[in-house]
mmCIF file of C-alpha atoms in Angstrom:
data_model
loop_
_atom_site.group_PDB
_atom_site.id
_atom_site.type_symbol
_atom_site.label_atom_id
_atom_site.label_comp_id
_atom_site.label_asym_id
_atom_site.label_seq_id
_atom_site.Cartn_x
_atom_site.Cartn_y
_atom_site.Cartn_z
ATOM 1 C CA UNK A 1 33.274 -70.293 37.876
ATOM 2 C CA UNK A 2 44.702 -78.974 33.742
ATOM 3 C CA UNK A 3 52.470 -85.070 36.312
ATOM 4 C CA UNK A 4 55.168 -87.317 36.074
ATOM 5 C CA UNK A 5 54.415 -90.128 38.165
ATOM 6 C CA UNK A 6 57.511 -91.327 41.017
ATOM 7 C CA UNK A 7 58.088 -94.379 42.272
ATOM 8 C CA UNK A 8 56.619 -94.693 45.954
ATOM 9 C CA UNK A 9 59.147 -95.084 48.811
ATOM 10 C CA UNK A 10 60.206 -97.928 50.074
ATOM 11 C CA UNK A 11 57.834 -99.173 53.105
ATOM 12 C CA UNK A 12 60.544 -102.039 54.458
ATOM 13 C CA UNK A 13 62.346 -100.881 57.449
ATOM 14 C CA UNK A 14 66.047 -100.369 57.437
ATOM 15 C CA UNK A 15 67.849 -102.282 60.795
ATOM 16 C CA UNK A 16 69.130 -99.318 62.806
ATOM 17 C CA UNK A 17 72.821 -98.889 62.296
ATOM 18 C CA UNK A 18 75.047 -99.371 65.632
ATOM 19 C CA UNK A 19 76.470 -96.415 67.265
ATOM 20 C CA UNK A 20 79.597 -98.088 68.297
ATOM 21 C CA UNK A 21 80.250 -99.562 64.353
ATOM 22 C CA UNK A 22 83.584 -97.854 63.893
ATOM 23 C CA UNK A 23 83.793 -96.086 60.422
ATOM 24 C CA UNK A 24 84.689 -97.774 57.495
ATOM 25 C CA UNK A 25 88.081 -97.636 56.139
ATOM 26 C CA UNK A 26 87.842 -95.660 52.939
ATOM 27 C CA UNK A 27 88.049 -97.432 49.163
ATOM 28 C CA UNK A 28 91.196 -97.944 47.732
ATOM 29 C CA UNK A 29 92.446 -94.929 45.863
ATOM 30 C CA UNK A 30 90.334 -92.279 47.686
ATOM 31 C CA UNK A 31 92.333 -90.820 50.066
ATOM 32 C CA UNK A 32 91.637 -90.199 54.063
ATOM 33 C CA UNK A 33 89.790 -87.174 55.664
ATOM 34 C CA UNK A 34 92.069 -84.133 55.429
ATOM 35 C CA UNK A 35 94.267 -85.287 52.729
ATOM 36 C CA UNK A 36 94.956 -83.692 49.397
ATOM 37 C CA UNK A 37 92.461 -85.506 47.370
ATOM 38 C CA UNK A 38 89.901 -84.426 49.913
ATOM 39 C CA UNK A 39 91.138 -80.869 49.572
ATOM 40 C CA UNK A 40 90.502 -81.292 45.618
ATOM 41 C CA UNK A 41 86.832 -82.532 45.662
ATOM 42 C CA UNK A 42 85.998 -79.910 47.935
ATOM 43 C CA UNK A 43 87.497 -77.280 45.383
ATOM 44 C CA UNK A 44 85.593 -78.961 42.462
ATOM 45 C CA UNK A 45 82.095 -79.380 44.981
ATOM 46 C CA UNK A 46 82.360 -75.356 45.198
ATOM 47 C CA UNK A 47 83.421 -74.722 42.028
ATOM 48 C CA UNK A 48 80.463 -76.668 41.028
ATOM 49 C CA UNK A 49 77.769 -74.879 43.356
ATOM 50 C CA UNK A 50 79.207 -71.506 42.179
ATOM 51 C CA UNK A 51 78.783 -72.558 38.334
ATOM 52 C CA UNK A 52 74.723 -73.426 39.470
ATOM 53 C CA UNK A 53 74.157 -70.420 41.630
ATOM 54 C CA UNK A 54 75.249 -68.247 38.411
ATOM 55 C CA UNK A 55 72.947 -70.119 36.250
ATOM 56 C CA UNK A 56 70.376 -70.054 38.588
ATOM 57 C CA UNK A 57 70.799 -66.153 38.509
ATOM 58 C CA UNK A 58 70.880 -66.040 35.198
ATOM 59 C CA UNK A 59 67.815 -67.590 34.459
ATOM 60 C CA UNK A 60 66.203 -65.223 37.247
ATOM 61 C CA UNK A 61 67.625 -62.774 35.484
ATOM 62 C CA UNK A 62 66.187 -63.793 32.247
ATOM 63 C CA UNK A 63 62.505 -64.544 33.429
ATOM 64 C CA UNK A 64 62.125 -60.962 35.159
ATOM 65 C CA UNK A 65 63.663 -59.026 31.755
ATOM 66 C CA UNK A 66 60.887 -61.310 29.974
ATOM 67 C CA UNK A 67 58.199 -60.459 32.349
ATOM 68 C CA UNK A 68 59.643 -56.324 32.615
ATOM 69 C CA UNK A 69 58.853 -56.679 28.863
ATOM 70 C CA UNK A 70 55.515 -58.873 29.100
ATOM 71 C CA UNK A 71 54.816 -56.175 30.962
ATOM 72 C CA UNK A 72 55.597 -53.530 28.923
ATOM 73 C CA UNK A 73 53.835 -54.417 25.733
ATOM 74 C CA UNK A 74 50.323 -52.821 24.653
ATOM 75 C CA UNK A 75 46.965 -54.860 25.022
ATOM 76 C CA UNK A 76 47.216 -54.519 21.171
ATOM 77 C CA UNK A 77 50.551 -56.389 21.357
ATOM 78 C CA UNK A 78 49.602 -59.172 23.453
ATOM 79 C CA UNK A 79 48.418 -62.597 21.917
ATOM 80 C CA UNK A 80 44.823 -63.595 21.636
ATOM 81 C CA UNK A 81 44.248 -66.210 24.868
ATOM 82 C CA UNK A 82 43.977 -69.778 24.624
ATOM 83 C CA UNK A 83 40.290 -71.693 24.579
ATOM 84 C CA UNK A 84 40.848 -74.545 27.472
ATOM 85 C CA UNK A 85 37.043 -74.151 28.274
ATOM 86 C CA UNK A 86 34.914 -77.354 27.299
ATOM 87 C CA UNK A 87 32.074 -75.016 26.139
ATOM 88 C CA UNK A 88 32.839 -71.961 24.073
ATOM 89 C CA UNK A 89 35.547 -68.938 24.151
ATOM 90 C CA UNK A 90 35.086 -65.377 23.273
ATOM 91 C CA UNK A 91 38.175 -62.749 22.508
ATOM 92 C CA UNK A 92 36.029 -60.777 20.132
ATOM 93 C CA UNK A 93 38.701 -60.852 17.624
ATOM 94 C CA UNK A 94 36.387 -61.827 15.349
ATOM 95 C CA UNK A 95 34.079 -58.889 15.600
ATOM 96 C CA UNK A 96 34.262 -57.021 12.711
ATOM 97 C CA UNK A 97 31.911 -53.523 13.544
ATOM 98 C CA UNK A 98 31.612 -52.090 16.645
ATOM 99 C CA UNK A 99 28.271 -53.665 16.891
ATOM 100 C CA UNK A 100 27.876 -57.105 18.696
ATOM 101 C CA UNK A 101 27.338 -59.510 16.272
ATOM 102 C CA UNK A 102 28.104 -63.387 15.769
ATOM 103 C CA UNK A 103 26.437 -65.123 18.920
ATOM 104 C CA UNK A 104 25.962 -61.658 20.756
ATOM 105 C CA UNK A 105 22.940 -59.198 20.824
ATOM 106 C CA UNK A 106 22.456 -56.313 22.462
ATOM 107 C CA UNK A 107 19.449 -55.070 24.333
ATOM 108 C CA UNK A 108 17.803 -55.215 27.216
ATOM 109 C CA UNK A 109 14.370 -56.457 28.514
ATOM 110 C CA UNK A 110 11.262 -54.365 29.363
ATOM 111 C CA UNK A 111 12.938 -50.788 28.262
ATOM 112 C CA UNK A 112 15.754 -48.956 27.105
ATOM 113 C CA UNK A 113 17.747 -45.964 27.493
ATOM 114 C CA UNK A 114 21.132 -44.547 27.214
ATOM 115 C CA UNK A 115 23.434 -47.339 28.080
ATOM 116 C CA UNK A 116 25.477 -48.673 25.120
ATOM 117 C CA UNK A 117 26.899 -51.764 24.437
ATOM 118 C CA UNK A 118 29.754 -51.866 21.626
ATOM 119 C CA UNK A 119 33.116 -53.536 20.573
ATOM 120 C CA UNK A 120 35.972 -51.651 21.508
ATOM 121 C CA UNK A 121 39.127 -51.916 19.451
ATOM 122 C CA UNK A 122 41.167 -49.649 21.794
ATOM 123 C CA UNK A 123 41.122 -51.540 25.248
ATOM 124 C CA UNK A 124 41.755 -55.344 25.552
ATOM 125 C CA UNK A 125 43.033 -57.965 27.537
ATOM 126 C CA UNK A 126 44.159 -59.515 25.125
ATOM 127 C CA UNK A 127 44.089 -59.099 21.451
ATOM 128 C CA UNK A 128 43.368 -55.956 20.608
ATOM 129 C CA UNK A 129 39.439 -55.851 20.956
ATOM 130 C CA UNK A 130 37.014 -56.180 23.597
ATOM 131 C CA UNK A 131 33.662 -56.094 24.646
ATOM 132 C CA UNK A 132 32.415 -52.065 25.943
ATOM 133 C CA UNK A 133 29.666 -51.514 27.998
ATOM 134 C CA UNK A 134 28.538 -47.994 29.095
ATOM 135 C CA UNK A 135 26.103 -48.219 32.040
ATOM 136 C CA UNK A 136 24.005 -45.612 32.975
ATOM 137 C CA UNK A 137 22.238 -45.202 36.238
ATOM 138 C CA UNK A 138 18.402 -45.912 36.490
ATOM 139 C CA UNK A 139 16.802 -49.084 35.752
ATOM 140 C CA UNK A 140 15.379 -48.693 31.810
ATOM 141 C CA UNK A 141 18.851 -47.008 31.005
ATOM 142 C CA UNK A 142 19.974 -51.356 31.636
ATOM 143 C CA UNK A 143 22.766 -52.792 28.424
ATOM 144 C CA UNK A 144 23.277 -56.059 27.868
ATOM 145 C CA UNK A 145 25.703 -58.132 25.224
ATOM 146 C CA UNK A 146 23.879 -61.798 25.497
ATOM 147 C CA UNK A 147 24.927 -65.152 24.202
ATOM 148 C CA UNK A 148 22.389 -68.476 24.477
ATOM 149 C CA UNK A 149 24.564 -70.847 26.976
ATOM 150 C CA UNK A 150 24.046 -73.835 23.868
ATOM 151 C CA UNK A 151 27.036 -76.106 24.322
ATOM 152 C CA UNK A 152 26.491 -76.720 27.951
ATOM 153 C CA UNK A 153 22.593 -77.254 27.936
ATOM 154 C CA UNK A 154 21.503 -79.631 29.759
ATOM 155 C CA UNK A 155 24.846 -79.687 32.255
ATOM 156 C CA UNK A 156 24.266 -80.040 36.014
ATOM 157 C CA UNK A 157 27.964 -77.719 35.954
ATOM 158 C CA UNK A 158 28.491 -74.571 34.709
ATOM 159 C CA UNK A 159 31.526 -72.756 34.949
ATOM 160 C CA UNK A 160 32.311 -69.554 33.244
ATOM 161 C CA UNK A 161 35.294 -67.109 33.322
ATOM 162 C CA UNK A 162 35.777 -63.495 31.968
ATOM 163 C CA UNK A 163 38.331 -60.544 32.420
ATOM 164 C CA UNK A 164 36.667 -57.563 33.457
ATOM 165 C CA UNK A 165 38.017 -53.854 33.413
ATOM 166 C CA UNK A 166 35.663 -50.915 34.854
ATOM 167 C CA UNK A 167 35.926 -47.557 35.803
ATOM 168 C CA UNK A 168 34.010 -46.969 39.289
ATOM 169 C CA UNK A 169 34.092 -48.129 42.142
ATOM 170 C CA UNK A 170 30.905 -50.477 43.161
ATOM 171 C CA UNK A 171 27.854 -48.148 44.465
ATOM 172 C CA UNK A 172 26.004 -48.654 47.458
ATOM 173 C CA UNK A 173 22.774 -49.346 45.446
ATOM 174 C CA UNK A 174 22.537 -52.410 43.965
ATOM 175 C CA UNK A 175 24.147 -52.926 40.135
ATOM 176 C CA UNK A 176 23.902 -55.716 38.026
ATOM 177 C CA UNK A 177 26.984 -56.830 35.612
ATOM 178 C CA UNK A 178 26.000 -60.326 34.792
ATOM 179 C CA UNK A 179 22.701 -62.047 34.475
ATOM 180 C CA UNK A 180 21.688 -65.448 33.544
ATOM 181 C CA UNK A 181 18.192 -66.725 32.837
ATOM 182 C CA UNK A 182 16.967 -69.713 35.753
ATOM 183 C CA UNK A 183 14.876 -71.919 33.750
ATOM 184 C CA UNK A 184 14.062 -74.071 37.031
ATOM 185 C CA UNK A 185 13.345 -70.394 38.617
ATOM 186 C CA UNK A 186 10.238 -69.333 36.140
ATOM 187 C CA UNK A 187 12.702 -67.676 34.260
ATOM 188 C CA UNK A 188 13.962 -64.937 36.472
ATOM 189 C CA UNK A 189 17.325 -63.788 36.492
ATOM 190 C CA UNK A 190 20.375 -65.069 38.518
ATOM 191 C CA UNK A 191 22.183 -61.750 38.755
ATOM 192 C CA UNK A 192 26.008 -61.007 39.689
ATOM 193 C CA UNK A 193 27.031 -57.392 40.603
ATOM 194 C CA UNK A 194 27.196 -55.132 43.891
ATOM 195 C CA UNK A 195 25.711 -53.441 46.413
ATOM 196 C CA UNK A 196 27.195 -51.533 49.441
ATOM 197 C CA UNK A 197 30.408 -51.445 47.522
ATOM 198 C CA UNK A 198 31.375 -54.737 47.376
ATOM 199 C CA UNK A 199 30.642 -57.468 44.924
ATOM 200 C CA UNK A 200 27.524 -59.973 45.507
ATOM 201 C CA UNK A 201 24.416 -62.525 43.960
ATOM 202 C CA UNK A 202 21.255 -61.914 44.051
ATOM 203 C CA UNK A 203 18.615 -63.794 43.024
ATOM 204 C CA UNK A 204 15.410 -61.688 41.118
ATOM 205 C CA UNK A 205 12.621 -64.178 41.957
ATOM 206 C CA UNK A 206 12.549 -63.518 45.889
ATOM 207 C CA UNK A 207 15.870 -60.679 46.189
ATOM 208 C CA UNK A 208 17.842 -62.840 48.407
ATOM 209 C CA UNK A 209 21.468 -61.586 48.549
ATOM 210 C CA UNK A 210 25.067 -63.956 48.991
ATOM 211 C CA UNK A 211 25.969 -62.620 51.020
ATOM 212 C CA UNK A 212 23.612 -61.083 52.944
ATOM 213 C CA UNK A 213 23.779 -57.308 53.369
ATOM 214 C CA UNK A 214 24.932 -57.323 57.419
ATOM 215 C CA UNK A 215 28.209 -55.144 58.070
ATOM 216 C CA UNK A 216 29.561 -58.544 58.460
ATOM 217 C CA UNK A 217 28.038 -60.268 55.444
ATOM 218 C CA UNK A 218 29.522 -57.248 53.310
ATOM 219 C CA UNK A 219 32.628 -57.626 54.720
ATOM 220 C CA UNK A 220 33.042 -61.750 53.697
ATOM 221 C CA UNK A 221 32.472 -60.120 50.005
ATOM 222 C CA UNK A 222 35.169 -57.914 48.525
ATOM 223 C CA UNK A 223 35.158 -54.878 46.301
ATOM 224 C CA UNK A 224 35.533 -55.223 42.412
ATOM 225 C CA UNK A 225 39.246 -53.265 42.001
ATOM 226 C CA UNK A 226 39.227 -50.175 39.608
ATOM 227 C CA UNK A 227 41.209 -49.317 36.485
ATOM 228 C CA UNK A 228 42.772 -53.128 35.969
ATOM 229 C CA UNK A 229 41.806 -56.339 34.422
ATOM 230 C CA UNK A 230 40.229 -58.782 36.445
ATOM 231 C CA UNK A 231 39.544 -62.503 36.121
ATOM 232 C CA UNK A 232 36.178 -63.354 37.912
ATOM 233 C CA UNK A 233 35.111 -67.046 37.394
ATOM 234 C CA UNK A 234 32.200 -68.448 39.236
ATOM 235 C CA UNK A 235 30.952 -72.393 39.211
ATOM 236 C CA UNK A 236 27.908 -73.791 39.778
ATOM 237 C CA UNK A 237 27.479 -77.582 40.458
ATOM 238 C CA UNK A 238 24.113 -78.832 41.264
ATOM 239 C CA UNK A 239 22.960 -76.768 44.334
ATOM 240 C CA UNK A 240 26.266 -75.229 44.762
ATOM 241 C CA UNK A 241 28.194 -72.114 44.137
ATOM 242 C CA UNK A 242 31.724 -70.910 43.891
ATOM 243 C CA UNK A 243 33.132 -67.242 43.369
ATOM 244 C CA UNK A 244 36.937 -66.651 42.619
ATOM 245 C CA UNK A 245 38.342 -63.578 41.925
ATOM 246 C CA UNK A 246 42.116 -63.510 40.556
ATOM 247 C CA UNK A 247 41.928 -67.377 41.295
ATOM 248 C CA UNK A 248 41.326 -67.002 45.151
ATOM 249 C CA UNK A 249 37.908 -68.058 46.672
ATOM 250 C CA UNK A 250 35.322 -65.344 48.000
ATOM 251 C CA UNK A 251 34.385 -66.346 51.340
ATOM 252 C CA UNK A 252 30.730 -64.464 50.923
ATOM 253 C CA UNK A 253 30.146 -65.498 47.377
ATOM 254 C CA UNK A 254 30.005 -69.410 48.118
ATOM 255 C CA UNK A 255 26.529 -71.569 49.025
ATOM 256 C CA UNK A 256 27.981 -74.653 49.674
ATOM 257 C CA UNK A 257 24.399 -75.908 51.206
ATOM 258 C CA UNK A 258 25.158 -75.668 55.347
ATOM 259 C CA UNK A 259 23.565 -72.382 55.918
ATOM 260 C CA UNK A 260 26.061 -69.814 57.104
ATOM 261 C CA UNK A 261 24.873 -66.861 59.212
ATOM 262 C CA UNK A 262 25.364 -63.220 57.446
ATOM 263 C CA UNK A 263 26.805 -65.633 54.373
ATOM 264 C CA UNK A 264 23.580 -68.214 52.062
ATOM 265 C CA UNK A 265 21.705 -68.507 55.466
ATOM 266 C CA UNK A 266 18.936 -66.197 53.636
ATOM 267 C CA UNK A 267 19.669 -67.808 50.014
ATOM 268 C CA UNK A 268 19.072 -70.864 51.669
ATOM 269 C CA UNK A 269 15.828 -70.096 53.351
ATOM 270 C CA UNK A 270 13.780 -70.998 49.666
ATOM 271 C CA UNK A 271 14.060 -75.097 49.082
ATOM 272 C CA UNK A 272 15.691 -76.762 45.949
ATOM 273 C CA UNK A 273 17.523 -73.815 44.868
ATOM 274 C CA UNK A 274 18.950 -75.626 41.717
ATOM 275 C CA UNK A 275 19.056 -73.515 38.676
ATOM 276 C CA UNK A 276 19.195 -74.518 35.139
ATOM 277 C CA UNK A 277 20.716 -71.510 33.253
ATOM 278 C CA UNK A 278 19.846 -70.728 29.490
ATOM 279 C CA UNK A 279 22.069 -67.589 28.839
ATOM 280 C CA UNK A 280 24.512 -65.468 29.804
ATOM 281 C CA UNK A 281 24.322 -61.385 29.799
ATOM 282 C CA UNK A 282 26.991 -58.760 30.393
ATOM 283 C CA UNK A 283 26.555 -55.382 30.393
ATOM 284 C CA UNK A 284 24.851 -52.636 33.741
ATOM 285 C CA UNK A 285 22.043 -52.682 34.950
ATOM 286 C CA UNK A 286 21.260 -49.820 37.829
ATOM 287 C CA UNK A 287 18.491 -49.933 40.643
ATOM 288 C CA UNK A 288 19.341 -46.865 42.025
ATOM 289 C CA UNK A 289 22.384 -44.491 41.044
ATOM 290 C CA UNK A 290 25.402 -45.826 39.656
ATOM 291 C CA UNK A 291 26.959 -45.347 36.595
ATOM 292 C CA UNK A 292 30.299 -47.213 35.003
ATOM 293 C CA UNK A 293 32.257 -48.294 31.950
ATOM 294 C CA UNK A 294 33.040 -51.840 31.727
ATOM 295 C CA UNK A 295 35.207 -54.034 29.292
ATOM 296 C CA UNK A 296 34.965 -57.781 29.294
ATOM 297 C CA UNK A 297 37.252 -59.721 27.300
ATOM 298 C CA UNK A 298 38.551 -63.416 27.167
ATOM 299 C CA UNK A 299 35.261 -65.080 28.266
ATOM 300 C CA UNK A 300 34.947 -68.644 28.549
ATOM 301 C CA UNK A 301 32.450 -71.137 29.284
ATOM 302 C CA UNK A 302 32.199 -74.430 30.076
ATOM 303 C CA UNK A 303 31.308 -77.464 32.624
ATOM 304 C CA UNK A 304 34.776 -77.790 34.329
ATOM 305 C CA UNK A 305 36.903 -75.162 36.302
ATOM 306 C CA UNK A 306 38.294 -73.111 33.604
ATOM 307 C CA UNK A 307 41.027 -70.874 35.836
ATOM 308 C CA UNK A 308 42.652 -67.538 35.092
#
């Protein structure tokens, strides 16, 4: 879930000046207050600060027709993203069937059903391909597209990033869209996804929740928005989590180790809660009803905030 240094100020104190010093007389050559030569720097000073407010406009000007036509272009149009992560980057521009392939299978544990998992060269982020998962409700009709977590083995940090896209709103039944095998955990699953329409963790081995399913709880969470890309990046450090969505913090989706009532008080009730995670899975998985398309795209991994 990367400056210019300046030289410090001055710490030696100045001696006050005296309020009854009587003003200096002015240099030679520069004429007094209210003369001419006064009335001429005044025209240049505004002449000046008109000159910088037009640039200043102009440049506004310039940045918003560049963003208006940012904005504008296709997903197909837009360049593939940049790999900052210390671990390993996926645009799926590379793919070259509409199978996952390279570092990427697709399955599922225990059964399967109708869900799908595919490369999709219609919908992107960026690039022009992404990652297409069609969940189906019910738990054996569960997709998955999962990659070993190699590069960062053996990290105390993991932080990962992806740009999601789905279709339906969260269900009040609990949905899984990411999973991660806990080694340190007997190798159950630390799952992200929903339940009562908002997003939330939940840990397989003993079903705690972050947060925990209160009104209140739910309502320190936040929904997963509909219809538009969306960077989710989560970090875990030791015993800790983090959960930003579009770069801001999720107040129910942190455990920084106090427990916090209708927040980790219940994730925090099992001892030495420190995972060691060997993969990483996206795809659906349903408990109950719930069905939903899903794109992922520019996914990146690493031991270091990554960002949007």
């Amino acid at each position: 879930m990367s400056s210019p240094t300046t030289s410090p100020a001055s710490s030696s104190p100045r001696p006050p000046a005296s309020p009854l010093a009587p003003p200096a007389p002015p240099p030679a050559g520069i004429a007094p207050p209210g003369s001419a030569g006064t009335s001429r720097r005044r025209q240049v000073l505004a002449a000046s600060a008109a000159v910088l407010a037009l640039t200043a406009a102009g440049a506004t000007g310039s940045a918003s027709a560049a963003g208006q036509s940012a904005a504008g272009q296709s997903s197909a149009a837009r360049p593939a993203a940049a790999c900052d992560a210390s671990g390993f980057c996926e645009d799926f521009e590379s793919q070259t069937g509409t199978a996952p392939a390279g570092r990427w299978t697709a399955g599922a544990a225990n059964c399967t059903g109708s869900g799908t998992a595919t490369v999709d060269s219609g919908t992107a982020h960026t690039g022009s391909k992404s990652l297409r998962i069609d969940g189906r409700a019910g738990y054996c009709n569960h997709i998955f597209a999962a990659t070993p977590l190699t590069e960062v083995a053996g990290s105390s940090a993991l932080h990962v990033r992806f740009w999601v896209r789905h279709t339906t709103a969260l269900p009040a039944a609990h949905v899984t869209f990411a999973a991660m095998k806990d080694a340190n955990d007997g190798g159950k699953d630390l799952r992200m996804g929903g339940q009562n329409g908002a997003l939330q963790w939940n840990r397989e081995s003993d079903d705690a929740t972050l947060p925990e399913q209160s009104p209140v709880g739910v309502s320190k969470s936040m929904p997963l928005p509909v219809n538009e890309w969306t960077c989710v990046e989560y970090g875990i450090e030791g015993s800790t989590l983090e959960t930003r969505v579009n770069g801001s913090v999720v107040e129910g989706l942190v455990i920084d180790g106090t427990p916090t009532h209708d927040i980790d008080r219940q994730w925090l009730n099992k001892p030495g809660w420190r995972p060691s995670l060997t993969d990483l899975r996206l795809g659906w998985e349903s408990y109950g009803n719930g069905d939903d398309t899903l794109w992922y795209d520019d996914i990146a991994v690493g031991t270091a905030p990554i960002g949007c």
